[in-house]
Amino acid sequence: MSATGKFTAALLAFVVLVFGSTAAQVSVSQAEEHRIAATEAAEAEHAAALARWERAVTSARQAAVPVADAARADAESAGTLAAADDVAALDAAAEALDEALGGRDLGAIAAARDELRTAHGVFLESVAVNAEDLVAANASSDQAAKDAATTAIATLRSTIAEALDAGAPLLELRSAADRLVASHTANVAAAAAAAAAAAAAAAAAEAAATDDGAGDLFPTGSTGSPGVFDPSHSLPPAPPLTIEARGDFRPGCPVIQEWDWWYPDPTGYVVVDPPYPYDIVIMEFATWSHAVKSLPCAEE
């Protein structure tokens, strides 16, 4: 090969080497750029996923807190209409939700929230049942008070069925229940007072008749005669009569002249609780003894 040919070949080899080295450098640089871009993209996706998770946890907490607040508020509003066991069960479910809200487990938060909603519904239904029992136990209340309580119970049950806020219906039921009990208590007291007044009048009339008879049988000033027996002269006065009328007490109802006797304890307290609708009559002779008889109401 001539000198010119050798030079040309060497020049071509140098050019190839230079361009090959440059291409390798470019390839390595591009690979590094791709690696950096992929790493940045992965980090960005991880950060976005964390942000989405944080937003989901915050949203779950915001949705669950009102559920716990409503349950606790209703437990307080129900007052004596709620049984202690039902309140305890609702409190336990609310505390379980509080514990779940302290963590970041979406599944645990959702499960505890749903369990509390179920417990809340059971609690409200139990309150409605207790209110129905209260209506039955206060049978002597005015019809308007009974109707108001019955309507409030129906409203609460409708609220439960539609999963609505039970705060206002529960407060209305509590108010209606208070009016129901107050009406029953007032009517029972009024009936007892009227019966006591009637018994006192009858006793006074009987005592007057006895005194008149005694004047005929044993003239005033006579000695050595036994006289007319008057227990008030030999026995201490009986304590005031306190009547607790339970069951279906219906003051003023037409009655059947068949009765059961109910006797007071030494303090004068007597519970009247026959298994039928009834009115009462107080039986008393001066201050010596007294008792109560319950007369069944006649069928209307």
PDB file of N, CA and C in Angstrom, residues 59-158:
ATOM      1  N   SER A  59     -61.166  12.860  55.098  1.00  0.00           N
ATOM      2  CA  SER A  59     -62.578  12.816  54.700  1.00  0.00           C
ATOM      3  C   SER A  59     -63.350  11.791  55.536  1.00  0.00           C
ATOM      4  N   ALA A  60     -62.738  10.619  55.780  1.00  0.00           N
ATOM      5  CA  ALA A  60     -63.406   9.589  56.580  1.00  0.00           C
ATOM      6  C   ALA A  60     -63.625  10.076  58.006  1.00  0.00           C
ATOM      7  N   ARG A  61     -62.646  10.762  58.546  1.00  0.00           N
ATOM      8  CA  ARG A  61     -62.801  11.296  59.902  1.00  0.00           C
ATOM      9  C   ARG A  61     -63.903  12.346  59.956  1.00  0.00           C
ATOM     10  N   GLN A  62     -63.929  13.221  58.968  1.00  0.00           N
ATOM     11  CA  GLN A  62     -64.950  14.268  58.948  1.00  0.00           C
ATOM     12  C   GLN A  62     -66.349  13.674  58.818  1.00  0.00           C
ATOM     13  N   ALA A  63     -66.481  12.546  58.102  1.00  0.00           N
ATOM     14  CA  ALA A  63     -67.789  11.911  57.943  1.00  0.00           C
ATOM     15  C   ALA A  63     -68.205  11.130  59.189  1.00  0.00           C
ATOM     16  N   ALA A  64     -67.240  10.638  59.958  1.00  0.00           N
ATOM     17  CA  ALA A  64     -67.551   9.782  61.103  1.00  0.00           C
ATOM     18  C   ALA A  64     -67.813  10.572  62.381  1.00  0.00           C
ATOM     19  N   VAL A  65     -67.143  11.696  62.551  1.00  0.00           N
ATOM     20  CA  VAL A  65     -67.287  12.458  63.796  1.00  0.00           C
ATOM     21  C   VAL A  65     -68.738  12.856  64.063  1.00  0.00           C
ATOM     22  N   PRO A  66     -69.500  13.362  63.071  1.00  0.00           N
ATOM     23  CA  PRO A  66     -70.910  13.697  63.344  1.00  0.00           C
ATOM     24  C   PRO A  66     -71.749  12.494  63.770  1.00  0.00           C
ATOM     25  N   VAL A  67     -71.390  11.308  63.302  1.00  0.00           N
ATOM     26  CA  VAL A  67     -72.124  10.103  63.695  1.00  0.00           C
ATOM     27  C   VAL A  67     -71.967   9.872  65.195  1.00  0.00           C
ATOM     28  N   ALA A  68     -70.729  10.019  65.692  1.00  0.00           N
ATOM     29  CA  ALA A  68     -70.491   9.853  67.126  1.00  0.00           C
ATOM     30  C   ALA A  68     -71.152  10.967  67.931  1.00  0.00           C
ATOM     31  N   ASP A  69     -71.079  12.195  67.433  1.00  0.00           N
ATOM     32  CA  ASP A  69     -71.678  13.329  68.147  1.00  0.00           C
ATOM     33  C   ASP A  69     -73.193  13.153  68.272  1.00  0.00           C
ATOM     34  N   ALA A  70     -73.837  12.723  67.189  1.00  0.00           N
ATOM     35  CA  ALA A  70     -75.293  12.548  67.209  1.00  0.00           C
ATOM     36  C   ALA A  70     -75.701  11.436  68.175  1.00  0.00           C
ATOM     37  N   ALA A  71     -74.937  10.345  68.193  1.00  0.00           N
ATOM     38  CA  ALA A  71     -75.259   9.231  69.096  1.00  0.00           C
ATOM     39  C   ALA A  71     -75.164   9.673  70.552  1.00  0.00           C
ATOM     40  N   ARG A  72     -74.111  10.389  70.877  1.00  0.00           N
ATOM     41  CA  ARG A  72     -73.936  10.835  72.266  1.00  0.00           C
ATOM     42  C   ARG A  72     -75.008  11.860  72.654  1.00  0.00           C
ATOM     43  N   ALA A  73     -75.351  12.743  71.741  1.00  0.00           N
ATOM     44  CA  ALA A  73     -76.386  13.738  72.036  1.00  0.00           C
ATOM     45  C   ALA A  73     -77.734  13.068  72.271  1.00  0.00           C
ATOM     46  N   ASP A  74     -78.073  12.056  71.480  1.00  0.00           N
ATOM     47  CA  ASP A  74     -79.359  11.375  71.641  1.00  0.00           C
ATOM     48  C   ASP A  74     -79.398  10.570  72.939  1.00  0.00           C
ATOM     49  N   ALA A  75     -78.266   9.993  73.318  1.00  0.00           N
ATOM     50  CA  ALA A  75     -78.226   9.249  74.577  1.00  0.00           C
ATOM     51  C   ALA A  75     -78.528  10.171  75.754  1.00  0.00           C
ATOM     52  N   GLU A  76     -78.057  11.406  75.660  1.00  0.00           N
ATOM     53  CA  GLU A  76     -78.320  12.369  76.728  1.00  0.00           C
ATOM     54  C   GLU A  76     -79.753  12.885  76.665  1.00  0.00           C
ATOM     55  N   SER A  77     -80.256  13.125  75.461  1.00  0.00           N
ATOM     56  CA  SER A  77     -81.601  13.682  75.313  1.00  0.00           C
ATOM     57  C   SER A  77     -82.686  12.702  75.748  1.00  0.00           C
ATOM     58  N   ALA A  78     -82.426  11.408  75.597  1.00  0.00           N
ATOM     59  CA  ALA A  78     -83.457  10.408  75.912  1.00  0.00           C
ATOM     60  C   ALA A  78     -83.800  10.385  77.394  1.00  0.00           C
ATOM     61  N   GLY A  79     -82.858  10.733  78.239  1.00  0.00           N
ATOM     62  CA  GLY A  79     -83.121  10.777  79.680  1.00  0.00           C
ATOM     63  C   GLY A  79     -83.619   9.444  80.206  1.00  0.00           C
ATOM     64  N   THR A  80     -84.692   9.471  80.997  1.00  0.00           N
ATOM     65  CA  THR A  80     -85.212   8.255  81.622  1.00  0.00           C
ATOM     66  C   THR A  80     -85.923   7.325  80.639  1.00  0.00           C
ATOM     67  N   LEU A  81     -86.124   7.768  79.408  1.00  0.00           N
ATOM     68  CA  LEU A  81     -86.710   6.872  78.409  1.00  0.00           C
ATOM     69  C   LEU A  81     -85.716   5.827  77.923  1.00  0.00           C
ATOM     70  N   ALA A  82     -84.440   6.019  78.206  1.00  0.00           N
ATOM     71  CA  ALA A  82     -83.403   5.086  77.771  1.00  0.00           C
ATOM     72  C   ALA A  82     -82.989   4.196  78.937  1.00  0.00           C
ATOM     73  N   ALA A  83     -82.937   2.889  78.693  1.00  0.00           N
ATOM     74  CA  ALA A  83     -82.456   1.957  79.710  1.00  0.00           C
ATOM     75  C   ALA A  83     -80.941   2.077  79.840  1.00  0.00           C
ATOM     76  N   ALA A  84     -80.435   1.811  81.033  1.00  0.00           N
ATOM     77  CA  ALA A  84     -78.997   1.947  81.290  1.00  0.00           C
ATOM     78  C   ALA A  84     -78.181   1.031  80.380  1.00  0.00           C
ATOM     79  N   ASP A  85     -78.654  -0.180  80.138  1.00  0.00           N
ATOM     80  CA  ASP A  85     -77.922  -1.113  79.269  1.00  0.00           C
ATOM     81  C   ASP A  85     -77.828  -0.587  77.846  1.00  0.00           C
ATOM     82  N   ASP A  86     -78.898   0.033  77.361  1.00  0.00           N
ATOM     83  CA  ASP A  86     -78.890   0.576  76.003  1.00  0.00           C
ATOM     84  C   ASP A  86     -77.920   1.749  75.889  1.00  0.00           C
ATOM     85  N   VAL A  87     -77.881   2.594  76.903  1.00  0.00           N
ATOM     86  CA  VAL A  87     -76.934   3.712  76.905  1.00  0.00           C
ATOM     87  C   VAL A  87     -75.504   3.192  76.921  1.00  0.00           C
ATOM     88  N   ALA A  88     -75.247   2.160  77.729  1.00  0.00           N
ATOM     89  CA  ALA A  88     -73.894   1.599  77.813  1.00  0.00           C
ATOM     90  C   ALA A  88     -73.460   1.009  76.469  1.00  0.00           C
ATOM     91  N   ALA A  89     -74.361   0.313  75.785  1.00  0.00           N
ATOM     92  CA  ALA A  89     -74.022  -0.277  74.486  1.00  0.00           C
ATOM     93  C   ALA A  89     -73.711   0.811  73.463  1.00  0.00           C
ATOM     94  N   LEU A  90     -74.481   1.895  73.481  1.00  0.00           N
ATOM     95  CA  LEU A  90     -74.237   2.991  72.543  1.00  0.00           C
ATOM     96  C   LEU A  90     -72.908   3.681  72.856  1.00  0.00           C
ATOM     97  N   ASP A  91     -72.613   3.880  74.129  1.00  0.00           N
ATOM     98  CA  ASP A  91     -71.342   4.492  74.518  1.00  0.00           C
ATOM     99  C   ASP A  91     -70.163   3.632  74.078  1.00  0.00           C
ATOM    100  N   ALA A  92     -70.290   2.316  74.208  1.00  0.00           N
ATOM    101  CA  ALA A  92     -69.208   1.418  73.810  1.00  0.00           C
ATOM    102  C   ALA A  92     -68.940   1.520  72.311  1.00  0.00           C
ATOM    103  N   ALA A  93     -69.992   1.581  71.508  1.00  0.00           N
ATOM    104  CA  ALA A  93     -69.820   1.709  70.050  1.00  0.00           C
ATOM    105  C   ALA A  93     -69.186   3.053  69.694  1.00  0.00           C
ATOM    106  N   ALA A  94     -69.557   4.117  70.399  1.00  0.00           N
ATOM    107  CA  ALA A  94     -68.973   5.440  70.150  1.00  0.00           C
ATOM    108  C   ALA A  94     -67.493   5.462  70.524  1.00  0.00           C
ATOM    109  N   GLU A  95     -67.142   4.796  71.613  1.00  0.00           N
ATOM    110  CA  GLU A  95     -65.735   4.738  72.017  1.00  0.00           C
ATOM    111  C   GLU A  95     -64.904   3.929  71.011  1.00  0.00           C
ATOM    112  N   ALA A  96     -65.486   2.875  70.453  1.00  0.00           N
ATOM    113  CA  ALA A  96     -64.776   2.098  69.426  1.00  0.00           C
ATOM    114  C   ALA A  96     -64.496   2.956  68.198  1.00  0.00           C
ATOM    115  N   LEU A  97     -65.435   3.813  67.829  1.00  0.00           N
ATOM    116  CA  LEU A  97     -65.207   4.715  66.705  1.00  0.00           C
ATOM    117  C   LEU A  97     -64.126   5.742  67.045  1.00  0.00           C
ATOM    118  N   ASP A  98     -64.144   6.252  68.256  1.00  0.00           N
ATOM    119  CA  ASP A  98     -63.094   7.187  68.669  1.00  0.00           C
ATOM    120  C   ASP A  98     -61.713   6.563  68.520  1.00  0.00           C
ATOM    121  N   GLU A  99     -61.595   5.306  68.925  1.00  0.00           N
ATOM    122  CA  GLU A  99     -60.314   4.607  68.818  1.00  0.00           C
ATOM    123  C   GLU A  99     -59.897   4.459  67.354  1.00  0.00           C
ATOM    124  N   ALA A 100     -60.852   4.105  66.494  1.00  0.00           N
ATOM    125  CA  ALA A 100     -60.524   3.960  65.066  1.00  0.00           C
ATOM    126  C   ALA A 100     -60.118   5.290  64.457  1.00  0.00           C
ATOM    127  N   LEU A 101     -60.745   6.378  64.877  1.00  0.00           N
ATOM    128  CA  LEU A 101     -60.414   7.695  64.344  1.00  0.00           C
ATOM    129  C   LEU A 101     -59.016   8.139  64.756  1.00  0.00           C
ATOM    130  N   GLY A 102     -58.470   7.553  65.808  1.00  0.00           N
ATOM    131  CA  GLY A 102     -57.113   7.880  66.218  1.00  0.00           C
ATOM    132  C   GLY A 102     -56.056   7.295  65.296  1.00  0.00           C
ATOM    133  N   GLY A 103     -56.430   6.338  64.456  1.00  0.00           N
ATOM    134  CA  GLY A 103     -55.501   5.746  63.503  1.00  0.00           C
ATOM    135  C   GLY A 103     -55.763   6.243  62.091  1.00  0.00           C
ATOM    136  N   ARG A 104     -55.147   5.566  61.101  1.00  0.00           N
ATOM    137  CA  ARG A 104     -55.280   5.999  59.710  1.00  0.00           C
ATOM    138  C   ARG A 104     -55.778   4.851  58.826  1.00  0.00           C
ATOM    139  N   ASP A 105     -56.399   3.856  59.463  1.00  0.00           N
ATOM    140  CA  ASP A 105     -56.920   2.698  58.737  1.00  0.00           C
ATOM    141  C   ASP A 105     -58.337   3.005  58.261  1.00  0.00           C
ATOM    142  N   LEU A 106     -58.466   3.224  56.949  1.00  0.00           N
ATOM    143  CA  LEU A 106     -59.777   3.583  56.406  1.00  0.00           C
ATOM    144  C   LEU A 106     -60.810   2.490  56.651  1.00  0.00           C
ATOM    145  N   GLY A 107     -60.409   1.240  56.521  1.00  0.00           N
ATOM    146  CA  GLY A 107     -61.346   0.139  56.732  1.00  0.00           C
ATOM    147  C   GLY A 107     -61.848   0.084  58.165  1.00  0.00           C
ATOM    148  N   ALA A 108     -60.944   0.295  59.125  1.00  0.00           N
ATOM    149  CA  ALA A 108     -61.339   0.268  60.536  1.00  0.00           C
ATOM    150  C   ALA A 108     -62.284   1.423  60.859  1.00  0.00           C
ATOM    151  N   ILE A 109     -62.015   2.595  60.295  1.00  0.00           N
ATOM    152  CA  ILE A 109     -62.881   3.757  60.534  1.00  0.00           C
ATOM    153  C   ILE A 109     -64.278   3.504  59.979  1.00  0.00           C
ATOM    154  N   ALA A 110     -64.348   2.990  58.753  1.00  0.00           N
ATOM    155  CA  ALA A 110     -65.646   2.742  58.122  1.00  0.00           C
ATOM    156  C   ALA A 110     -66.433   1.678  58.891  1.00  0.00           C
ATOM    157  N   ALA A 111     -65.753   0.612  59.338  1.00  0.00           N
ATOM    158  CA  ALA A 111     -66.444  -0.459  60.060  1.00  0.00           C
ATOM    159  C   ALA A 111     -66.986   0.048  61.407  1.00  0.00           C
ATOM    160  N   ALA A 112     -66.170   0.818  62.134  1.00  0.00           N
ATOM    161  CA  ALA A 112     -66.608   1.339  63.432  1.00  0.00           C
ATOM    162  C   ALA A 112     -67.753   2.331  63.267  1.00  0.00           C
ATOM    163  N   ARG A 113     -67.697   3.126  62.194  1.00  0.00           N
ATOM    164  CA  ARG A 113     -68.780   4.076  61.931  1.00  0.00           C
ATOM    165  C   ARG A 113     -70.088   3.342  61.658  1.00  0.00           C
ATOM    166  N   ASP A 114     -70.043   2.300  60.837  1.00  0.00           N
ATOM    167  CA  ASP A 114     -71.259   1.546  60.519  1.00  0.00           C
ATOM    168  C   ASP A 114     -71.813   0.831  61.753  1.00  0.00           C
ATOM    169  N   GLU A 115     -70.931   0.300  62.603  1.00  0.00           N
ATOM    170  CA  GLU A 115     -71.382  -0.363  63.823  1.00  0.00           C
ATOM    171  C   GLU A 115     -72.067   0.633  64.763  1.00  0.00           C
ATOM    172  N   LEU A 116     -71.536   1.848  64.821  1.00  0.00           N
ATOM    173  CA  LEU A 116     -72.161   2.858  65.675  1.00  0.00           C
ATOM    174  C   LEU A 116     -73.530   3.250  65.131  1.00  0.00           C
ATOM    175  N   ARG A 117     -73.654   3.380  63.808  1.00  0.00           N
ATOM    176  CA  ARG A 117     -74.959   3.696  63.237  1.00  0.00           C
ATOM    177  C   ARG A 117     -75.985   2.612  63.572  1.00  0.00           C
ATOM    178  N   THR A 118     -75.567   1.365  63.487  1.00  0.00           N
ATOM    179  CA  THR A 118     -76.477   0.259  63.824  1.00  0.00           C
ATOM    180  C   THR A 118     -76.875   0.321  65.297  1.00  0.00           C
ATOM    181  N   ALA A 119     -75.892   0.519  66.171  1.00  0.00           N
ATOM    182  CA  ALA A 119     -76.175   0.606  67.613  1.00  0.00           C
ATOM    183  C   ALA A 119     -77.081   1.795  67.924  1.00  0.00           C
ATOM    184  N   HIS A 120     -76.896   2.875  67.191  1.00  0.00           N
ATOM    185  CA  HIS A 120     -77.729   4.075  67.393  1.00  0.00           C
ATOM    186  C   HIS A 120     -79.186   3.772  67.032  1.00  0.00           C
ATOM    187  N   GLY A 121     -79.397   3.080  65.927  1.00  0.00           N
ATOM    188  CA  GLY A 121     -80.752   2.712  65.530  1.00  0.00           C
ATOM    189  C   GLY A 121     -81.419   1.794  66.544  1.00  0.00           C
ATOM    190  N   VAL A 122     -80.661   0.823  67.060  1.00  0.00           N
ATOM    191  CA  VAL A 122     -81.197  -0.084  68.082  1.00  0.00           C
ATOM    192  C   VAL A 122     -81.569   0.704  69.334  1.00  0.00           C
ATOM    193  N   PHE A 123     -80.725   1.655  69.702  1.00  0.00           N
ATOM    194  CA  PHE A 123     -80.982   2.490  70.884  1.00  0.00           C
ATOM    195  C   PHE A 123     -82.273   3.281  70.717  1.00  0.00           C
ATOM    196  N   LEU A 124     -82.460   3.909  69.573  1.00  0.00           N
ATOM    197  CA  LEU A 124     -83.657   4.730  69.352  1.00  0.00           C
ATOM    198  C   LEU A 124     -84.918   3.869  69.348  1.00  0.00           C
ATOM    199  N   GLU A 125     -84.853   2.684  68.780  1.00  0.00           N
ATOM    200  CA  GLU A 125     -86.022   1.803  68.785  1.00  0.00           C
ATOM    201  C   GLU A 125     -86.352   1.381  70.218  1.00  0.00           C
ATOM    202  N   SER A 126     -85.330   1.124  71.024  1.00  0.00           N
ATOM    203  CA  SER A 126     -85.570   0.780  72.423  1.00  0.00           C
ATOM    204  C   SER A 126     -86.245   1.938  73.162  1.00  0.00           C
ATOM    205  N   VAL A 127     -85.849   3.169  72.857  1.00  0.00           N
ATOM    206  CA  VAL A 127     -86.487   4.336  73.457  1.00  0.00           C
ATOM    207  C   VAL A 127     -87.969   4.387  73.068  1.00  0.00           C
ATOM    208  N   ALA A 128     -88.266   4.104  71.802  1.00  0.00           N
ATOM    209  CA  ALA A 128     -89.665   4.107  71.348  1.00  0.00           C
ATOM    210  C   ALA A 128     -90.486   3.056  72.090  1.00  0.00           C
ATOM    211  N   VAL A 129     -89.918   1.869  72.282  1.00  0.00           N
ATOM    212  CA  VAL A 129     -90.621   0.803  73.013  1.00  0.00           C
ATOM    213  C   VAL A 129     -90.851   1.220  74.465  1.00  0.00           C
ATOM    214  N   ASN A 130     -89.841   1.812  75.091  1.00  0.00           N
ATOM    215  CA  ASN A 130     -89.996   2.269  76.475  1.00  0.00           C
ATOM    216  C   ASN A 130     -91.076   3.343  76.589  1.00  0.00           C
ATOM    217  N   ALA A 131     -91.156   4.198  75.583  1.00  0.00           N
ATOM    218  CA  ALA A 131     -92.190   5.240  75.594  1.00  0.00           C
ATOM    219  C   ALA A 131     -93.578   4.621  75.470  1.00  0.00           C
ATOM    220  N   GLU A 132     -93.717   3.583  74.662  1.00  0.00           N
ATOM    221  CA  GLU A 132     -95.005   2.883  74.561  1.00  0.00           C
ATOM    222  C   GLU A 132     -95.402   2.271  75.912  1.00  0.00           C
ATOM    223  N   ASP A 133     -94.430   1.691  76.594  1.00  0.00           N
ATOM    224  CA  ASP A 133     -94.700   1.131  77.918  1.00  0.00           C
ATOM    225  C   ASP A 133     -95.134   2.237  78.898  1.00  0.00           C
ATOM    226  N   LEU A 134     -94.539   3.409  78.739  1.00  0.00           N
ATOM    227  CA  LEU A 134     -94.886   4.520  79.623  1.00  0.00           C
ATOM    228  C   LEU A 134     -96.329   4.966  79.397  1.00  0.00           C
ATOM    229  N   VAL A 135     -96.752   4.976  78.149  1.00  0.00           N
ATOM    230  CA  VAL A 135     -98.149   5.335  77.843  1.00  0.00           C
ATOM    231  C   VAL A 135     -99.096   4.341  78.519  1.00  0.00           C
ATOM    232  N   ALA A 136     -98.771   3.054  78.433  1.00  0.00           N
ATOM    233  CA  ALA A 136     -99.621   2.039  79.054  1.00  0.00           C
ATOM    234  C   ALA A 136     -99.630   2.160  80.574  1.00  0.00           C
ATOM    235  N   ALA A 137     -98.484   2.524  81.156  1.00  0.00           N
ATOM    236  CA  ALA A 137     -98.389   2.607  82.620  1.00  0.00           C
ATOM    237  C   ALA A 137     -99.053   3.855  83.184  1.00  0.00           C
ATOM    238  N   ASN A 138     -99.315   4.844  82.339  1.00  0.00           N
ATOM    239  CA  ASN A 138     -99.931   6.092  82.792  1.00  0.00           C
ATOM    240  C   ASN A 138    -101.315   6.238  82.162  1.00  0.00           C
ATOM    241  N   ALA A 139    -102.117   5.213  82.366  1.00  0.00           N
ATOM    242  CA  ALA A 139    -103.424   5.149  81.703  1.00  0.00           C
ATOM    243  C   ALA A 139    -104.391   6.222  82.175  1.00  0.00           C
ATOM    244  N   SER A 140    -104.157   6.818  83.334  1.00  0.00           N
ATOM    245  CA  SER A 140    -105.080   7.838  83.843  1.00  0.00           C
ATOM    246  C   SER A 140    -104.767   9.238  83.326  1.00  0.00           C
ATOM    247  N   SER A 141    -103.778   9.363  82.455  1.00  0.00           N
ATOM    248  CA  SER A 141    -103.461  10.682  81.900  1.00  0.00           C
ATOM    249  C   SER A 141    -104.547  11.133  80.936  1.00  0.00           C
ATOM    250  N   ASP A 142    -104.594  12.429  80.655  1.00  0.00           N
ATOM    251  CA  ASP A 142    -105.582  12.962  79.720  1.00  0.00           C
ATOM    252  C   ASP A 142    -105.362  12.378  78.330  1.00  0.00           C
ATOM    253  N   GLN A 143    -106.426  12.284  77.555  1.00  0.00           N
ATOM    254  CA  GLN A 143    -106.318  11.719  76.212  1.00  0.00           C
ATOM    255  C   GLN A 143    -105.389  12.548  75.335  1.00  0.00           C
ATOM    256  N   ALA A 144    -105.409  13.866  75.519  1.00  0.00           N
ATOM    257  CA  ALA A 144    -104.524  14.717  74.713  1.00  0.00           C
ATOM    258  C   ALA A 144    -103.062  14.381  74.972  1.00  0.00           C
ATOM    259  N   ALA A 145    -102.716  14.112  76.235  1.00  0.00           N
ATOM    260  CA  ALA A 145    -101.339  13.753  76.568  1.00  0.00           C
ATOM    261  C   ALA A 145    -100.975  12.401  75.964  1.00  0.00           C
ATOM    262  N   LYS A 146    -101.907  11.449  75.989  1.00  0.00           N
ATOM    263  CA  LYS A 146    -101.660  10.144  75.377  1.00  0.00           C
ATOM    264  C   LYS A 146    -101.454  10.285  73.866  1.00  0.00           C
ATOM    265  N   ASP A 147    -102.304  11.080  73.234  1.00  0.00           N
ATOM    266  CA  ASP A 147    -102.199  11.265  71.780  1.00  0.00           C
ATOM    267  C   ASP A 147    -100.873  11.924  71.398  1.00  0.00           C
ATOM    268  N   ALA A 148    -100.440  12.904  72.186  1.00  0.00           N
ATOM    269  CA  ALA A 148     -99.180  13.589  71.888  1.00  0.00           C
ATOM    270  C   ALA A 148     -98.009  12.623  71.994  1.00  0.00           C
ATOM    271  N   ALA A 149     -98.029  11.762  73.014  1.00  0.00           N
ATOM    272  CA  ALA A 149     -96.955  10.789  73.182  1.00  0.00           C
ATOM    273  C   ALA A 149     -96.957   9.770  72.049  1.00  0.00           C
ATOM    274  N   THR A 150     -98.139   9.302  71.672  1.00  0.00           N
ATOM    275  CA  THR A 150     -98.239   8.319  70.583  1.00  0.00           C
ATOM    276  C   THR A 150     -97.744   8.904  69.257  1.00  0.00           C
ATOM    277  N   THR A 151     -98.106  10.154  68.998  1.00  0.00           N
ATOM    278  CA  THR A 151     -97.648  10.819  67.772  1.00  0.00           C
ATOM    279  C   THR A 151     -96.131  10.987  67.777  1.00  0.00           C
ATOM    280  N   ALA A 152     -95.568  11.356  68.920  1.00  0.00           N
ATOM    281  CA  ALA A 152     -94.117  11.539  69.014  1.00  0.00           C
ATOM    282  C   ALA A 152     -93.379  10.214  68.804  1.00  0.00           C
ATOM    283  N   ILE A 153     -93.951   9.124  69.297  1.00  0.00           N
ATOM    284  CA  ILE A 153     -93.345   7.804  69.082  1.00  0.00           C
ATOM    285  C   ILE A 153     -93.338   7.457  67.599  1.00  0.00           C
ATOM    286  N   ALA A 154     -94.456   7.707  66.919  1.00  0.00           N
ATOM    287  CA  ALA A 154     -94.540   7.424  65.478  1.00  0.00           C
ATOM    288  C   ALA A 154     -93.536   8.267  64.694  1.00  0.00           C
ATOM    289  N   THR A 155     -93.372   9.532  65.068  1.00  0.00           N
ATOM    290  CA  THR A 155     -92.416  10.403  64.385  1.00  0.00           C
ATOM    291  C   THR A 155     -90.995   9.892  64.565  1.00  0.00           C
ATOM    292  N   LEU A 156     -90.665   9.459  65.773  1.00  0.00           N
ATOM    293  CA  LEU A 156     -89.323   8.922  66.019  1.00  0.00           C
ATOM    294  C   LEU A 156     -89.074   7.675  65.184  1.00  0.00           C
ATOM    295  N   ARG A 157     -90.059   6.801  65.104  1.00  0.00           N
ATOM    296  CA  ARG A 157     -89.876   5.570  64.320  1.00  0.00           C
ATOM    297  C   ARG A 157     -89.719   5.896  62.824  1.00  0.00           C
ATOM    298  N   SER A 158     -90.439   6.882  62.342  1.00  0.00           N
ATOM    299  CA  SER A 158     -90.284   7.298  60.949  1.00  0.00           C
ATOM    300  C   SER A 158     -88.881   7.832  60.699  1.00  0.00           C
TER     301      SER A 158
END
